CSV table of C-alpha atoms and ligand atoms in Angstrom, one decimal:
chain,number,residue,atom,x,y,z
V,26,UNK,CA,14.3,-5.9,20.1
V,27,UNK,CA,13.3,-5.7,16.4
V,28,UNK,CA,12.3,-2.4,15.0
V,29,UNK,CA,8.5,-2.3,14.2
V,30,UNK,CA,7.2,-1.9,10.8
V,31,UNK,CA,3.6,-1.0,9.7
V,32,UNK,CA,2.2,-0.8,6.3
V,33,UNK,CA,-1.4,-1.3,4.9
V,34,UNK,CA,-3.7,-1.3,1.7
V,35,UNK,CA,-7.2,0.0,1.3
V,36,UNK,CA,-9.8,-2.5,0.3
V,37,UNK,CA,-11.2,-0.2,-2.3
V,38,UNK,CA,-10.7,-2.1,-5.4
V,39,UNK,CA,-8.6,-5.0,-6.9
V,40,UNK,CA,-5.1,-5.2,-5.7
V,41,UNK,CA,-2.8,-4.6,-8.8
V,42,UNK,CA,0.9,-5.2,-9.6
V,43,UNK,CA,1.9,-1.7,-8.5
V,44,UNK,CA,0.6,-2.5,-4.9
V,45,UNK,CA,2.6,-5.6,-5.2
V,46,UNK,CA,5.8,-4.4,-6.6
V,47,UNK,CA,5.7,-0.9,-4.4
V,48,UNK,CA,4.6,-2.5,-1.2
V,49,UNK,CA,3.5,-6.1,-0.6
V,50,UNK,CA,6.6,-7.8,-2.2
V,51,UNK,CA,8.8,-5.8,0.1
V,52,UNK,CA,6.6,-6.7,3.2
V,53,UNK,CA,7.5,-10.3,2.6
V,54,UNK,CA,11.0,-9.6,1.9
V,55,UNK,CA,11.6,-7.9,5.2
V,56,UNK,CA,9.1,-9.6,7.5
V,57,UNK,CA,11.7,-11.7,9.4
V,58,UNK,CA,14.0,-8.8,10.1
V,59,UNK,CA,11.4,-6.6,11.8
V,60,UNK,CA,8.3,-7.0,14.0
V,61,UNK,CA,5.7,-6.4,11.3
V,62,UNK,CA,2.0,-5.3,11.4
V,63,UNK,CA,0.2,-5.3,8.0
V,64,UNK,CA,-3.2,-3.7,8.1
V,65,UNK,CA,-6.3,-3.8,5.8
V,66,UNK,CA,-7.2,-0.1,6.1
V,67,UNK,CA,-11.0,-0.2,5.7
V,68,UNK,CA,-11.5,3.2,7.4
V,69,UNK,CA,-9.4,4.6,4.6
V,70,UNK,CA,-11.5,2.9,1.9
V,71,UNK,CA,-14.7,4.6,3.3
V,72,UNK,CA,-13.3,8.3,2.3
V,73,UNK,CA,-15.0,7.6,-0.9
V,74,UNK,CA,-18.2,5.5,-1.0
V,75,UNK,CA,-17.9,1.8,-1.1
V,76,UNK,CA,-20.8,-0.5,-1.7
V,77,UNK,CA,-21.2,-2.1,1.8
V,78,UNK,CA,-21.3,-5.7,0.7
V,79,UNK,CA,-18.4,-5.2,-1.7
V,80,UNK,CA,-16.2,-3.5,1.0
V,81,UNK,CA,-17.0,-6.6,3.4
V,82,UNK,CA,-15.7,-9.0,0.7
V,83,UNK,CA,-12.8,-7.0,-0.2
V,84,UNK,CA,-11.4,-6.9,3.3
V,85,UNK,CA,-11.1,-10.6,3.3
V,86,UNK,CA,-9.9,-10.8,-0.3
V,87,UNK,CA,-7.1,-8.4,0.6
V,88,UNK,CA,-6.1,-10.3,3.7
V,89,UNK,CA,-5.9,-13.6,1.7
V,90,UNK,CA,-3.8,-11.8,-0.9
V,91,UNK,CA,-1.3,-10.8,1.7
V,92,UNK,CA,-1.2,-14.3,2.8
V,93,UNK,CA,-0.9,-15.5,-0.8
V,94,UNK,CA,2.1,-13.2,-1.4
V,95,UNK,CA,3.9,-14.8,1.5
V,96,UNK,CA,3.1,-12.8,4.6
V,97,UNK,CA,3.6,-15.3,7.3
V,98,UNK,CA,0.8,-14.8,10.0
V,99,UNK,CA,2.7,-16.7,12.6
V,100,UNK,CA,5.2,-14.1,12.6
V,101,UNK,CA,3.5,-10.9,11.3
V,102,UNK,CA,0.3,-9.5,12.5
V,103,UNK,CA,-2.3,-9.1,9.9
V,104,UNK,CA,-5.3,-7.1,11.1
V,105,UNK,CA,-8.2,-4.9,9.9
V,106,UNK,CA,-7.9,-1.2,10.9
V,107,UNK,CA,-11.6,-1.0,12.1
V,108,UNK,CA,-11.0,-3.9,14.4
V,109,UNK,CA,-8.9,-1.8,16.5
V,110,UNK,CA,-10.8,1.3,17.6
V,111,UNK,CA,-7.7,3.0,18.8
V,112,UNK,CA,-6.8,4.2,15.3
V,113,UNK,CA,-9.8,6.3,15.0
V,114,UNK,CA,-9.3,7.5,18.7
V,115,UNK,CA,-5.8,8.6,18.1
V,116,UNK,CA,-6.7,10.2,14.7
V,117,UNK,CA,-8.9,12.6,16.6
V,118,UNK,CA,-6.1,13.5,19.0
V,119,UNK,CA,-3.6,14.0,16.3
V,120,UNK,CA,-6.2,16.0,14.2
V,121,UNK,CA,-6.1,18.7,17.0
V,122,UNK,CA,-2.4,19.2,16.5
V,123,UNK,CA,-2.6,19.4,12.6
V,124,UNK,CA,-2.9,22.6,10.7
V,125,UNK,CA,-5.6,22.5,8.0
V,126,UNK,CA,-3.1,24.1,5.5
V,127,UNK,CA,-0.8,21.1,5.8
V,128,UNK,CA,-3.7,18.8,4.6
V,129,UNK,CA,-4.8,21.0,2.0
V,130,UNK,CA,-1.4,20.9,0.3
V,131,UNK,CA,-1.3,17.1,-0.1
V,132,UNK,CA,-1.2,16.1,-3.8
V,133,UNK,CA,-3.4,13.0,-3.3
V,134,UNK,CA,-6.1,15.3,-1.7
V,135,UNK,CA,-5.8,17.7,-4.6
V,136,UNK,CA,-6.0,15.0,-7.1
V,137,UNK,CA,-8.8,12.9,-5.6
V,138,UNK,CA,-11.1,15.9,-5.1
V,139,UNK,CA,-10.4,17.9,-8.3
V,140,UNK,CA,-13.3,16.7,-10.2
V,141,UNK,CA,-15.8,16.7,-7.1
V,142,UNK,CA,-18.4,19.3,-6.3
V,143,UNK,CA,-18.8,18.2,-2.7
V,144,UNK,CA,-15.8,16.9,-0.9
V,145,UNK,CA,-16.0,14.5,1.9
V,146,UNK,CA,-14.1,15.6,5.0
V,147,UNK,CA,-12.6,12.1,5.2
V,148,UNK,CA,-10.5,13.0,2.0
V,149,UNK,CA,-9.0,15.9,3.8
V,150,UNK,CA,-8.5,14.2,7.0
V,151,UNK,CA,-7.1,11.0,5.4
V,152,UNK,CA,-3.3,11.6,6.0
V,153,UNK,CA,-4.0,12.2,9.8
V,154,UNK,CA,-5.7,8.8,10.1
V,155,UNK,CA,-2.7,7.2,8.2
V,156,UNK,CA,-0.5,9.1,10.8
V,157,UNK,CA,-2.4,7.6,13.5
V,158,UNK,CA,-2.1,4.1,12.0
V,159,UNK,CA,1.7,4.4,11.9
V,160,UNK,CA,2.2,6.3,15.4
V,161,UNK,CA,-0.3,4.1,17.2
V,162,UNK,CA,2.2,1.2,17.0
V,163,UNK,CA,5.4,3.5,17.4
V,164,UNK,CA,6.4,2.0,14.0
V,165,UNK,CA,10.1,2.9,13.0
V,166,UNK,CA,9.7,1.8,9.4
V,167,UNK,CA,6.9,2.2,6.8
V,168,UNK,CA,7.4,0.3,3.3
V,169,UNK,CA,5.2,2.0,0.8
V,170,UNK,CA,5.2,3.1,-2.8
V,171,UNK,CA,6.4,6.5,-3.9
V,172,UNK,CA,2.8,8.0,-3.9
V,173,UNK,CA,2.7,7.7,-0.2
V,174,UNK,CA,6.0,9.4,0.5
V,175,UNK,CA,4.2,12.8,1.0
V,176,UNK,CA,1.8,11.4,3.5
V,177,UNK,CA,4.7,9.8,5.4
V,178,UNK,CA,6.5,13.1,5.5
V,179,UNK,CA,3.4,14.6,6.9
V,180,UNK,CA,3.3,11.7,9.6
V,181,UNK,CA,6.8,12.9,10.6
V,182,UNK,CA,5.8,16.4,11.0
V,183,UNK,CA,2.7,15.5,13.1
V,184,UNK,CA,4.8,13.2,15.3
V,185,UNK,CA,7.5,16.0,15.8
V,186,UNK,CA,4.7,18.6,16.4
V,187,UNK,CA,3.1,16.5,19.0
V,188,UNK,CA,6.4,15.5,20.7
V,189,UNK,CA,7.4,19.3,21.0
V,190,UNK,CA,4.0,20.3,22.3
V,191,UNK,CA,3.4,17.5,24.8
V,192,UNK,CA,6.9,16.0,25.3
V,193,UNK,CA,8.5,12.8,23.6
V,194,UNK,CA,5.6,10.4,23.0
V,195,UNK,CA,5.9,9.0,19.4
V,196,UNK,CA,8.7,7.3,17.4
V,197,UNK,CA,9.2,9.4,14.3
V,198,UNK,CA,9.1,7.0,11.5
V,199,UNK,CA,11.1,6.5,8.3
V,200,UNK,CA,9.7,5.5,4.9
V,201,UNK,CA,11.2,2.6,2.9
V,202,UNK,CA,10.9,2.7,-0.9
V,203,UNK,CA,11.9,-0.2,-3.2
V,204,UNK,CA,14.7,0.5,-5.6
V,205,UNK,CA,12.5,-0.6,-8.6
V,206,UNK,CA,8.8,-0.5,-8.8
V,207,UNK,CA,8.1,2.2,-6.3
V,208,UNK,CA,5.8,3.8,-8.8
V,209,UNK,CA,4.2,1.7,-11.5
V,210,UNK,CA,2.3,3.9,-14.0
V,211,UNK,CA,-1.0,3.0,-15.6
V,212,UNK,CA,-0.9,0.8,-18.7
V,213,UNK,CA,-3.5,2.9,-20.4
V,214,UNK,CA,-1.8,6.1,-19.4
V,215,UNK,CA,1.8,6.1,-18.3
V,216,UNK,CA,1.5,9.7,-17.1
V,217,UNK,CA,-0.7,8.6,-14.0
V,218,UNK,CA,0.1,6.1,-11.4
V,219,UNK,CA,-1.5,2.7,-11.5
V,220,UNK,CA,-4.5,3.0,-9.0
V,221,UNK,CA,-7.1,0.4,-7.7
V,222,UNK,CA,-9.8,3.2,-7.9
V,223,UNK,CA,-9.0,4.4,-11.4
V,224,UNK,CA,-11.4,3.6,-14.1
V,225,UNK,CA,-10.5,2.0,-17.5
V,226,UNK,CA,-10.5,-1.8,-18.2
V,227,UNK,CA,-6.9,-1.7,-19.5
V,228,UNK,CA,-5.5,0.5,-16.7
V,229,UNK,CA,-4.1,-1.9,-14.3
V,230,UNK,CA,-3.1,-5.7,-14.1
V,231,UNK,CA,-4.9,-7.0,-10.9
V,232,UNK,CA,-3.3,-9.7,-9.1
V,233,UNK,CA,-6.1,-12.1,-9.6
V,234,UNK,CA,-6.4,-11.4,-13.3
V,235,UNK,CA,-6.6,-14.5,-15.5
V,236,UNK,CA,-3.4,-15.0,-17.7
V,237,UNK,CA,-5.4,-14.3,-20.9
V,238,UNK,CA,-6.7,-10.9,-19.5
V,239,UNK,CA,-3.0,-10.2,-18.2
V,240,UNK,CA,-1.7,-10.7,-21.8
V,241,UNK,CA,-4.3,-8.6,-23.4
V,242,UNK,CA,-3.9,-5.7,-21.1
V,243,UNK,CA,-0.1,-5.8,-21.5
V,244,UNK,CA,-0.2,-6.1,-25.2
V,245,UNK,CA,-2.3,-3.1,-25.4
V,246,UNK,CA,-0.4,-0.9,-23.2
V,247,UNK,CA,0.4,2.6,-24.4
V,248,UNK,CA,4.0,3.1,-25.7
V,249,UNK,CA,5.3,5.7,-28.1
V,250,UNK,CA,6.0,6.2,-31.7
V,251,UNK,CA,9.3,4.7,-31.8
V,252,UNK,CA,9.5,0.9,-33.1
V,253,UNK,CA,12.0,-0.4,-30.7
V,254,UNK,CA,13.5,0.0,-27.1
V,255,UNK,CA,16.2,2.7,-26.8
V,256,UNK,CA,16.9,3.2,-23.2
V,257,UNK,CA,18.2,6.8,-23.5
V,258,UNK,CA,15.1,8.1,-25.4
V,259,UNK,CA,12.2,5.8,-24.4
V,260,UNK,CA,8.9,7.4,-23.6
V,261,UNK,CA,7.1,6.7,-20.2
V,262,UNK,CA,5.0,3.8,-21.5
V,263,UNK,CA,8.1,1.9,-22.5
V,264,UNK,CA,10.0,2.7,-19.3
V,265,UNK,CA,7.0,1.7,-17.4
V,266,UNK,CA,7.0,-1.9,-19.1
V,267,UNK,CA,10.7,-2.1,-18.6
V,268,UNK,CA,10.4,-1.1,-14.9
V,269,UNK,CA,7.6,-3.9,-14.5
V,270,UNK,CA,9.9,-6.5,-16.1
V,271,UNK,CA,12.9,-5.4,-14.0
V,272,UNK,CA,10.9,-5.4,-10.7
V,273,UNK,CA,9.6,-8.9,-11.3
V,274,UNK,CA,13.0,-10.5,-12.6
V,275,UNK,CA,15.3,-8.7,-10.1
V,276,UNK,CA,17.7,-7.9,-13.1
V,277,UNK,CA,20.1,-5.2,-12.8
V,278,UNK,CA,20.4,-2.1,-15.1
V,279,UNK,CA,23.2,-3.8,-17.4
V,280,UNK,CA,21.2,-7.0,-17.7
V,281,UNK,CA,18.1,-4.9,-18.8
V,282,UNK,CA,20.0,-3.0,-21.3
V,283,UNK,CA,21.8,-6.1,-22.8
V,284,UNK,CA,18.5,-8.0,-23.2
V,285,UNK,CA,16.1,-5.3,-24.3
V,286,UNK,CA,18.2,-2.7,-26.4
V,287,UNK,CA,16.8,-2.6,-29.9
V,288,UNK,CA,13.9,-5.0,-29.1
V,289,UNK,CA,10.7,-4.3,-31.0
V,290,UNK,CA,7.8,-3.1,-28.7
V,291,UNK,CA,5.7,-6.0,-29.7
V,292,UNK,CA,8.3,-8.6,-28.4
V,293,UNK,CA,8.9,-6.4,-25.2
V,294,UNK,CA,5.3,-6.7,-24.4
V,295,UNK,CA,5.3,-10.3,-24.9
V,296,UNK,CA,8.2,-10.8,-22.6
V,297,UNK,CA,6.6,-8.5,-20.0
V,298,UNK,CA,3.3,-10.3,-20.2
V,299,UNK,CA,5.1,-13.9,-19.8
V,300,UNK,CA,7.1,-12.8,-16.7
V,301,UNK,CA,4.0,-11.3,-15.0
V,302,UNK,CA,1.9,-14.4,-15.9
V,303,UNK,CA,4.5,-16.7,-14.7
V,304,UNK,CA,5.1,-14.8,-11.4
V,305,UNK,CA,1.4,-14.4,-10.7
V,306,UNK,CA,0.5,-18.0,-11.3
V,307,UNK,CA,1.8,-19.7,-8.2
V,308,UNK,CA,0.4,-16.6,-6.2
V,309,UNK,CA,-3.1,-17.2,-7.6
V,310,UNK,CA,-2.8,-20.9,-6.7
V,311,UNK,CA,-1.9,-20.1,-3.1
V,312,UNK,CA,-4.7,-17.6,-3.0
V,313,UNK,CA,-7.2,-20.3,-4.2
V,314,UNK,CA,-5.9,-22.6,-1.5
V,315,UNK,CA,-6.1,-20.1,1.3
V,316,UNK,CA,-9.8,-19.0,0.4
V,317,UNK,CA,-10.9,-22.7,0.1
V,318,UNK,CA,-10.8,-22.8,3.9
V,319,UNK,CA,-13.4,-20.2,5.0
V,320,UNK,CA,-12.5,-19.8,8.6
V,321,UNK,CA,-8.9,-19.5,8.1
V,322,UNK,CA,-8.5,-15.7,7.0
V,323,UNK,CA,-11.0,-14.5,9.7
V,324,UNK,CA,-9.0,-16.6,12.2
V,325,UNK,CA,-5.8,-14.9,11.2
V,326,UNK,CA,-7.5,-11.3,11.4
V,327,UNK,CA,-8.8,-12.2,15.0
V,328,UNK,CA,-5.4,-13.3,16.2
V,329,UNK,CA,-3.7,-10.3,14.4
V,330,UNK,CA,-5.9,-7.8,16.1
V,331,UNK,CA,-5.7,-9.5,19.6
V,332,UNK,CA,-1.7,-9.2,19.1
V,333,UNK,CA,-1.7,-5.5,18.4
V,334,UNK,CA,-4.5,-4.3,20.7
V,335,UNK,CA,-2.2,-3.9,23.8
V,336,UNK,CA,0.3,-1.9,21.8
V,337,UNK,CA,-2.4,0.2,20.5
V,338,UNK,CA,-3.8,0.6,24.0
V,339,UNK,CA,-0.5,1.6,25.7
V,340,UNK,CA,0.1,4.4,23.1
V,341,UNK,CA,-3.5,5.8,23.6
V,342,UNK,CA,-2.9,5.8,27.3
V,343,UNK,CA,0.3,7.6,26.9
V,344,UNK,CA,-1.2,10.1,24.7
V,345,UNK,CA,-3.9,10.7,27.1
V,346,UNK,CA,-1.6,11.1,29.9
V,347,UNK,CA,0.6,13.6,28.0
V,348,UNK,CA,-2.4,15.5,26.7
V,349,UNK,CA,-4.1,15.8,30.2
V,350,UNK,CA,-7.0,13.7,29.1
V,351,UNK,CA,-8.9,11.7,31.6
V,352,UNK,CA,-7.2,8.3,32.5
V,353,UNK,CA,-7.4,6.2,35.7
V,354,UNK,CA,-3.8,5.4,35.9
H,401,ATP,P1,-6.7,3.7,-4.4
H,401,ATP,O1,-6.8,4.2,-5.9
H,401,ATP,O2,-7.8,3.1,-3.7
H,401,ATP,O3,-5.9,4.8,-3.5
H,401,ATP,P2,-4.0,2.5,-4.7
H,401,ATP,O4,-3.6,1.6,-5.9
H,401,ATP,O5,-3.3,3.9,-4.6
H,401,ATP,O6,-5.6,2.5,-4.6
H,401,ATP,P3,-3.7,2.0,-1.8
H,401,ATP,O7,-4.4,1.1,-1.1
H,401,ATP,O8,-3.8,3.6,-1.7
H,401,ATP,O9,-3.6,1.7,-3.3
H,401,ATP,O10,-1.9,1.8,-1.6
H,401,ATP,C1,-1.4,0.5,-1.0
H,401,ATP,C2,0.0,0.6,-1.2
H,401,ATP,O11,0.5,0.4,-2.5
H,401,ATP,C3,0.7,1.7,-0.7
H,401,ATP,O12,1.9,1.5,-0.1
H,401,ATP,C4,1.0,2.5,-2.0
H,401,ATP,O13,2.2,3.4,-1.9
H,401,ATP,C5,1.4,1.3,-2.9
H,401,ATP,N1,1.0,1.7,-4.3
H,401,ATP,C6,-0.2,2.3,-4.9
H,401,ATP,N2,-0.1,2.4,-6.1
H,401,ATP,C7,1.1,2.2,-6.3
H,401,ATP,C8,1.9,2.1,-7.7
H,401,ATP,N3,1.2,2.6,-8.9
H,401,ATP,N4,3.1,1.9,-7.8
H,401,ATP,C9,3.9,1.4,-6.7
H,401,ATP,N5,3.2,1.3,-5.5
H,401,ATP,C10,1.9,1.7,-5.5
H,402,MG,MG1,-3.9,5.1,-3.0
């Protein structure tokens, strides 16, 4: 039996090259080696307000982007989190074994709530729901970007705590980070990670940006005061551009250094822009083909939810039995 993989993205904005290089690209690479479930985590997105019509549209857009990237729905299950109610049900059971202190320590919670006066409880509970997404399917491997490592560690802690309280119930999952591209930084501010929900027109290259927009954003990216690439002393903006190039090209470090050492930043930016444009072009063409058939994506999602529901159901039954909650079996 193949090990099970679970990963997901929030339909909270436009998917960007960080989401692609940190996660999506690797899903496609490993999908035939594992039994994969790729989720659109809409219950996570509503931890911050989403205009309802926009959210509905984004869910389908993100599903189509998974498919355009090469996720094969005949082989992998593509599904929406809220279509399988057991995600929320298991989240409650896990909430009851999770100390609040563990959640308050999460870096993302601190970052996302720093500027807010009134903090939605969903932002605090988010990692418990993420743990439920993973543990519900007894997933062994979770391919994510580096920003999710802390949440994955928490998932492992919750699984272990549950198993020691109630007996062996959950597979304790491992993370899987890409060697390059695990943390793509904002083009406008290379000190913060590129995020869907960050403001700023020049922050992220979206997967559906037009070539002219991609070029403009990359040519305006923040670098530093040196004129040309020196690997030993490069600042975070230059390292970010080089990292993006390396992740798209698949070059090793020696090839990167041979090609880029001494190159002026203007030329570096042009080359980064061209590789991003050329790699996103076929991807965008596939996306347009996929969405031209209106029933196709909803059909894939229906089939994906139907395929994973029995797994979710059997985990919830097991958890109920172990906790002493009411079951008929
Ligand atoms: P949001 O701002 O709404 O949280 P996000 O850009 O952080 O959006 P998520 O939906 O939270 O995206 O994450 C989807 C996947 O993309 C996760 O596996 C996450 O680790 C990965 N990811 C997100 N941002 C980056 C990034 N800048 N570099 C690499 N991987 C990333
Ligand atoms: Mg995020």
